[in-house]
Amino acid sequence: MKPVVWGVLSTAKIGIEKVIPEMLASPLVELRAIASRSLPSAQAAAGQLGIQQAYGSYEDLLADPAIEAIYNPLPNHLHVPLTLQAAAAGKHVLCEKPFALSADEALTVQAAATRVHIEEAFMVRHHPQWQRARELVRTGRIGTPRAVQVFFSYFNDDGANIRNQAAIGGGALYDIGCYAVLAGRYLFEAEPLRVVSLVDRDPAMGVDRLTSALLDFGGGRQVSFTVSTQSVPFQRVQVVGTTGRIELFIPFNAARGGQMRLALDEGGALDGSGVTVETLPAAEQYRLEVEAFSRRVRAGTPPDASGLGDAVAQARVIDALWQSERSGGWKSVE
Ligand SMILES: NC(=O)c1ccc[n+]([C@@H]2O[C@H](COP(=O)([O-])OP(=O)(O)OC[C@H]3O[C@@H](n4cnc5c(N)ncnc54)[C@H](OP(=O)(O)O)[C@@H]3O)[C@@H](O)[C@H]2O)c1
């Protein structure tokens, strides 16, 4: 396969530390350029990582005719605006999560999504541990799936961090609650019908720092989650069925090239004696993600807006969770 020519918008930490090294290591990717609001920053990043071209504005990078695909790891409020600009320039876009601040905002990309491939960058979907968990659910190894429970937390109260700025889409629900919503949608392979949330906001910064929610998927299927930006780092996904249980120990921040472990309890003994621990093949989820997107671009199949459809479905659930915070009650997912 001829490598896809990529450009990266900004010197975001996630790009520099995780995604760009995988792009550079992949034979399916030719990383041509990086842009920053500041040319010296772009040049420093390009020099450090060995990227051919540095641009001093996002617009300059988007004007480069050699670039076919864009990786957009900008702060959340710039995901849709820059995705739209990139699509208008004819570029495919892999955009960081959360794709949009609302479903309405996501839908503004609809017309573009039939001309270029657009996808929300949920790397976890590409990790073997998520794929194995879904396979176990699909093949009935835990009986009928009933409940997905997600916990995801870290501690960051730095007011300068994008996660702690309400005006640009900060807070726990956008940053990590989106993974909990995704876990339920991915494992049940369905959409929630209604949700209720309980939100604690940082009094000074205004962002949600502790958010819990219930998602009713109908048919006796429920997701419950707690996410926090001001708690000790911890993460787990549990999937409980009528006859078994699956546990993912590091569901979101799988170590680079690490072998993740998944527990399958088919016995239900309270002392854990019925638990089998599977070690999954070594994998790098960011590499798998950019390679899957590159293959889609090269496959030549016309964009079908399914990537956007998935991002809109995610955003609808998050919209409903915010509405529930305001009303204090259950909210239908529209
Ligand atoms: N999938 C994952 O595993 C994962 C992990 C972490 C983060 N993320 C997502 O990736 C995105 C970036 O997160 P990050 O932690 O890498 O962010 P970050 O280090 O703060 O980088 C954001 C970049 O955006 C640019 N920018 C443009 N306008 C800005 C503004 N008003 N304020 C701050 N920066 C601005 C800056 O680059 P220039 O100065 O170079 O223009 C900045 O370096 C977020 O959407 C986040 O949700 C995803």
Short mmCIF file of N, CA, C and O and ligand atoms in Angstrom, two decimals, residues 9-16 18-19 34-38 41-42 58 71-79 96-98 121-123 160-163 165 168 174-175 178-179 252-253 285-286 289, ligand 1:
data_model
loop_
_atom_site.label_atom_id
_atom_site.label_comp_id
_atom_site.label_asym_id
_atom_site.label_seq_id
_atom_site.Cartn_x
_atom_site.Cartn_y
_atom_site.Cartn_z
N LEU A 9 -2.19 18.80 13.18
CA LEU A 9 -2.54 20.14 13.61
C LEU A 9 -2.18 20.32 15.08
O LEU A 9 -2.84 19.76 15.95
N SER A 10 -1.15 21.06 15.32
CA SER A 10 -0.69 21.47 16.66
C SER A 10 0.39 20.56 17.23
O SER A 10 0.58 19.43 16.78
N THR A 11 1.01 21.13 18.26
CA THR A 11 2.04 20.40 18.99
C THR A 11 1.46 19.79 20.27
O THR A 11 2.13 19.71 21.30
N ALA A 12 0.19 19.38 20.21
CA ALA A 12 -0.48 18.78 21.38
C ALA A 12 0.35 17.63 21.94
O ALA A 12 0.97 16.86 21.20
N LYS A 13 0.29 17.51 23.26
CA LYS A 13 1.04 16.47 23.98
C LYS A 13 0.69 15.07 23.47
O LYS A 13 1.58 14.23 23.28
N ILE A 14 -0.60 14.81 23.25
CA ILE A 14 -0.99 13.47 22.81
C ILE A 14 -0.35 13.13 21.45
O ILE A 14 0.03 11.99 21.20
N GLY A 15 -0.24 14.14 20.59
CA GLY A 15 0.41 13.90 19.31
C GLY A 15 1.89 13.63 19.48
O GLY A 15 2.42 12.60 19.04
N ILE A 16 2.56 14.57 20.16
CA ILE A 16 4.02 14.48 20.31
C ILE A 16 4.43 13.18 21.02
O ILE A 16 5.38 12.51 20.62
N LYS A 18 2.44 10.31 21.87
CA LYS A 18 1.85 8.99 21.60
C LYS A 18 1.59 8.73 20.12
O LYS A 18 1.93 7.67 19.61
N VAL A 19 0.92 9.66 19.46
CA VAL A 19 0.40 9.33 18.13
C VAL A 19 1.49 9.51 17.06
O VAL A 19 1.67 8.64 16.20
N ILE A 34 3.88 19.20 10.41
CA ILE A 34 3.22 19.55 11.67
C ILE A 34 3.04 21.06 11.70
O ILE A 34 3.92 21.80 11.22
N ALA A 35 1.90 21.51 12.22
CA ALA A 35 1.64 22.95 12.30
C ALA A 35 1.43 23.35 13.75
O ALA A 35 0.98 22.55 14.56
N SER A 36 1.75 24.60 14.02
CA SER A 36 1.49 25.16 15.34
C SER A 36 1.08 26.61 15.15
O SER A 36 1.35 27.21 14.10
N ARG A 37 0.44 27.18 16.19
CA ARG A 37 0.14 28.62 16.12
C ARG A 37 1.45 29.40 16.11
O ARG A 37 1.47 30.57 15.74
N SER A 38 2.51 28.76 16.57
CA SER A 38 3.82 29.43 16.58
C SER A 38 4.80 28.64 15.72
O SER A 38 4.99 27.43 15.94
N SER A 41 7.57 26.79 17.54
CA SER A 41 7.11 25.54 18.19
C SER A 41 6.99 24.42 17.18
O SER A 41 7.39 23.28 17.44
N ALA A 42 6.44 24.75 16.01
CA ALA A 42 6.30 23.72 14.96
C ALA A 42 7.67 23.24 14.53
O ALA A 42 7.90 22.03 14.36
N TYR A 58 -2.24 26.65 11.24
CA TYR A 58 -2.98 25.46 10.83
C TYR A 58 -3.42 25.62 9.37
O TYR A 58 -3.42 24.66 8.59
N TYR A 71 -4.49 14.71 11.21
CA TYR A 71 -4.77 14.29 12.58
C TYR A 71 -5.01 15.57 13.39
O TYR A 71 -4.15 16.46 13.42
N ASN A 72 -6.20 15.66 14.00
CA ASN A 72 -6.62 16.87 14.70
C ASN A 72 -6.70 16.64 16.21
O ASN A 72 -7.73 16.18 16.71
N PRO A 73 -5.61 16.95 16.95
CA PRO A 73 -5.65 16.83 18.41
C PRO A 73 -5.71 18.20 19.09
O PRO A 73 -5.02 18.44 20.08
N LEU A 74 -6.53 19.08 18.55
CA LEU A 74 -6.66 20.42 19.13
C LEU A 74 -7.54 20.35 20.38
O LEU A 74 -8.19 19.33 20.63
N PRO A 75 -7.59 21.44 21.16
CA PRO A 75 -8.55 21.45 22.29
C PRO A 75 -9.97 21.22 21.75
O PRO A 75 -10.26 21.50 20.58
N ASN A 76 -10.84 20.72 22.63
CA ASN A 76 -12.14 20.21 22.19
C ASN A 76 -12.97 21.21 21.39
O ASN A 76 -13.68 20.83 20.45
N HIS A 77 -12.89 22.50 21.74
CA HIS A 77 -13.73 23.49 21.04
C HIS A 77 -13.26 23.71 19.60
O HIS A 77 -13.99 24.32 18.81
N LEU A 78 -12.07 23.24 19.26
CA LEU A 78 -11.57 23.43 17.88
C LEU A 78 -11.67 22.16 17.04
O LEU A 78 -11.27 22.17 15.87
N HIS A 79 -12.21 21.10 17.61
CA HIS A 79 -12.30 19.84 16.84
C HIS A 79 -13.15 20.03 15.58
O HIS A 79 -12.70 19.75 14.46
N GLU A 96 -9.52 13.97 17.30
CA GLU A 96 -9.52 13.48 18.68
C GLU A 96 -10.91 13.54 19.32
O GLU A 96 -11.78 14.29 18.88
N LYS A 97 -11.06 12.74 20.35
CA LYS A 97 -12.28 12.72 21.14
C LYS A 97 -12.28 13.87 22.12
O LYS A 97 -11.20 14.30 22.51
N PRO A 98 -13.41 14.38 22.56
CA PRO A 98 -14.72 14.18 21.99
C PRO A 98 -14.81 14.95 20.67
O PRO A 98 -14.33 16.09 20.58
N ALA A 121 -11.31 9.83 16.98
CA ALA A 121 -10.12 9.01 17.26
C ALA A 121 -10.24 8.28 18.59
O ALA A 121 -9.58 8.65 19.57
N PHE A 122 -11.05 7.24 18.63
CA PHE A 122 -11.13 6.39 19.82
C PHE A 122 -10.19 5.21 19.62
O PHE A 122 -10.58 4.16 19.11
N MET A 123 -8.95 5.39 20.06
CA MET A 123 -7.92 4.36 19.85
C MET A 123 -8.26 3.03 20.49
O MET A 123 -7.86 1.97 20.02
N ALA A 160 -4.25 25.85 33.99
CA ALA A 160 -3.77 26.17 32.65
C ALA A 160 -4.02 25.01 31.67
O ALA A 160 -3.94 25.18 30.46
N ASN A 161 -4.33 23.83 32.20
CA ASN A 161 -4.54 22.66 31.33
C ASN A 161 -5.88 22.80 30.60
O ASN A 161 -6.87 23.26 31.19
N ILE A 162 -5.90 22.37 29.33
CA ILE A 162 -7.14 22.51 28.54
C ILE A 162 -8.31 21.78 29.22
O ILE A 162 -9.46 22.17 29.03
N ARG A 163 -8.02 20.75 30.01
CA ARG A 163 -9.09 20.00 30.67
C ARG A 163 -9.79 20.79 31.77
O ARG A 163 -10.87 20.42 32.22
N GLN A 165 -10.46 24.14 31.55
CA GLN A 165 -11.00 25.40 31.02
C GLN A 165 -12.38 25.12 30.43
O GLN A 165 -12.52 24.51 29.37
N ILE A 168 -13.43 26.08 26.72
CA ILE A 168 -12.91 25.39 25.54
C ILE A 168 -13.20 23.88 25.58
O ILE A 168 -12.53 23.08 24.93
N TYR A 174 -16.49 15.37 29.11
CA TYR A 174 -15.95 15.45 27.75
C TYR A 174 -14.64 14.66 27.64
O TYR A 174 -14.40 13.96 26.66
N ASP A 175 -13.77 14.80 28.63
CA ASP A 175 -12.42 14.24 28.49
C ASP A 175 -12.40 12.72 28.64
O ASP A 175 -11.76 12.03 27.84
N CYS A 178 -16.51 10.37 27.91
CA CYS A 178 -16.79 9.91 26.54
C CYS A 178 -16.36 8.45 26.36
O CYS A 178 -17.00 7.68 25.64
N TYR A 179 -15.30 8.02 27.06
CA TYR A 179 -14.86 6.62 26.96
C TYR A 179 -15.87 5.67 27.61
O TYR A 179 -16.06 4.54 27.15
N PHE A 252 -8.09 1.92 29.16
CA PHE A 252 -7.96 3.13 28.33
C PHE A 252 -6.50 3.48 28.02
O PHE A 252 -6.18 3.83 26.90
N ASN A 253 -5.64 3.38 29.02
CA ASN A 253 -4.25 3.80 28.82
C ASN A 253 -3.33 2.59 28.74
O ASN A 253 -2.32 2.49 29.46
N GLN A 285 -2.18 0.72 20.43
CA GLN A 285 -3.50 1.12 19.94
C GLN A 285 -3.46 2.36 19.03
O GLN A 285 -4.26 2.45 18.10
N TYR A 286 -2.54 3.28 19.27
CA TYR A 286 -2.49 4.47 18.40
C TYR A 286 -2.00 4.08 17.00
O TYR A 286 -2.45 4.64 16.00
N GLU A 289 -4.77 2.41 15.21
CA GLU A 289 -5.78 3.42 14.83
C GLU A 289 -5.37 4.16 13.55
O GLU A 289 -6.17 4.27 12.61
N1 LIG B 1 -6.97 9.56 22.50
C1 LIG B 1 -6.22 9.79 23.56
O1 LIG B 1 -5.61 8.90 24.13
C2 LIG B 1 -6.08 11.19 24.03
C3 LIG B 1 -5.20 11.46 25.09
C4 LIG B 1 -5.01 12.78 25.47
C5 LIG B 1 -5.72 13.78 24.84
N2 LIG B 1 -6.59 13.48 23.85
C6 LIG B 1 -7.35 14.56 23.19
O2 LIG B 1 -6.41 15.28 22.40
C7 LIG B 1 -6.69 16.67 22.45
C8 LIG B 1 -5.45 17.40 22.93
O3 LIG B 1 -5.12 16.99 24.22
P1 LIG B 1 -3.64 17.29 24.84
O4 LIG B 1 -3.66 16.92 26.25
O5 LIG B 1 -2.61 16.69 23.96
O6 LIG B 1 -3.63 18.88 24.72
P2 LIG B 1 -2.45 19.95 24.78
O7 LIG B 1 -1.12 19.29 25.04
O8 LIG B 1 -2.89 21.04 25.68
O9 LIG B 1 -2.39 20.46 23.27
C9 LIG B 1 -3.38 21.16 22.64
C10 LIG B 1 -2.71 21.96 21.53
O10 LIG B 1 -3.70 22.71 20.84
C11 LIG B 1 -3.14 23.94 20.39
N3 LIG B 1 -4.07 25.01 20.77
C12 LIG B 1 -4.79 25.77 19.91
N4 LIG B 1 -5.59 26.62 20.56
C13 LIG B 1 -5.35 26.42 21.88
C14 LIG B 1 -5.88 27.01 23.06
N5 LIG B 1 -6.82 27.97 23.04
N6 LIG B 1 -5.44 26.54 24.25
C15 LIG B 1 -4.52 25.57 24.31
N7 LIG B 1 -3.98 24.97 23.22
C16 LIG B 1 -4.40 25.40 22.02
C17 LIG B 1 -1.76 24.07 21.00
O11 LIG B 1 -0.83 23.76 19.98
P3 LIG B 1 0.04 24.85 19.20
O12 LIG B 1 0.47 25.85 20.21
O13 LIG B 1 1.15 24.03 18.66
O14 LIG B 1 -0.81 25.43 18.12
C18 LIG B 1 -1.69 22.98 22.05
O15 LIG B 1 -0.41 22.40 22.13
C19 LIG B 1 -7.92 16.82 23.34
O16 LIG B 1 -9.06 16.89 22.54
C20 LIG B 1 -7.96 15.54 24.15
O17 LIG B 1 -9.28 15.15 24.49
C21 LIG B 1 -6.77 12.21 23.43
#
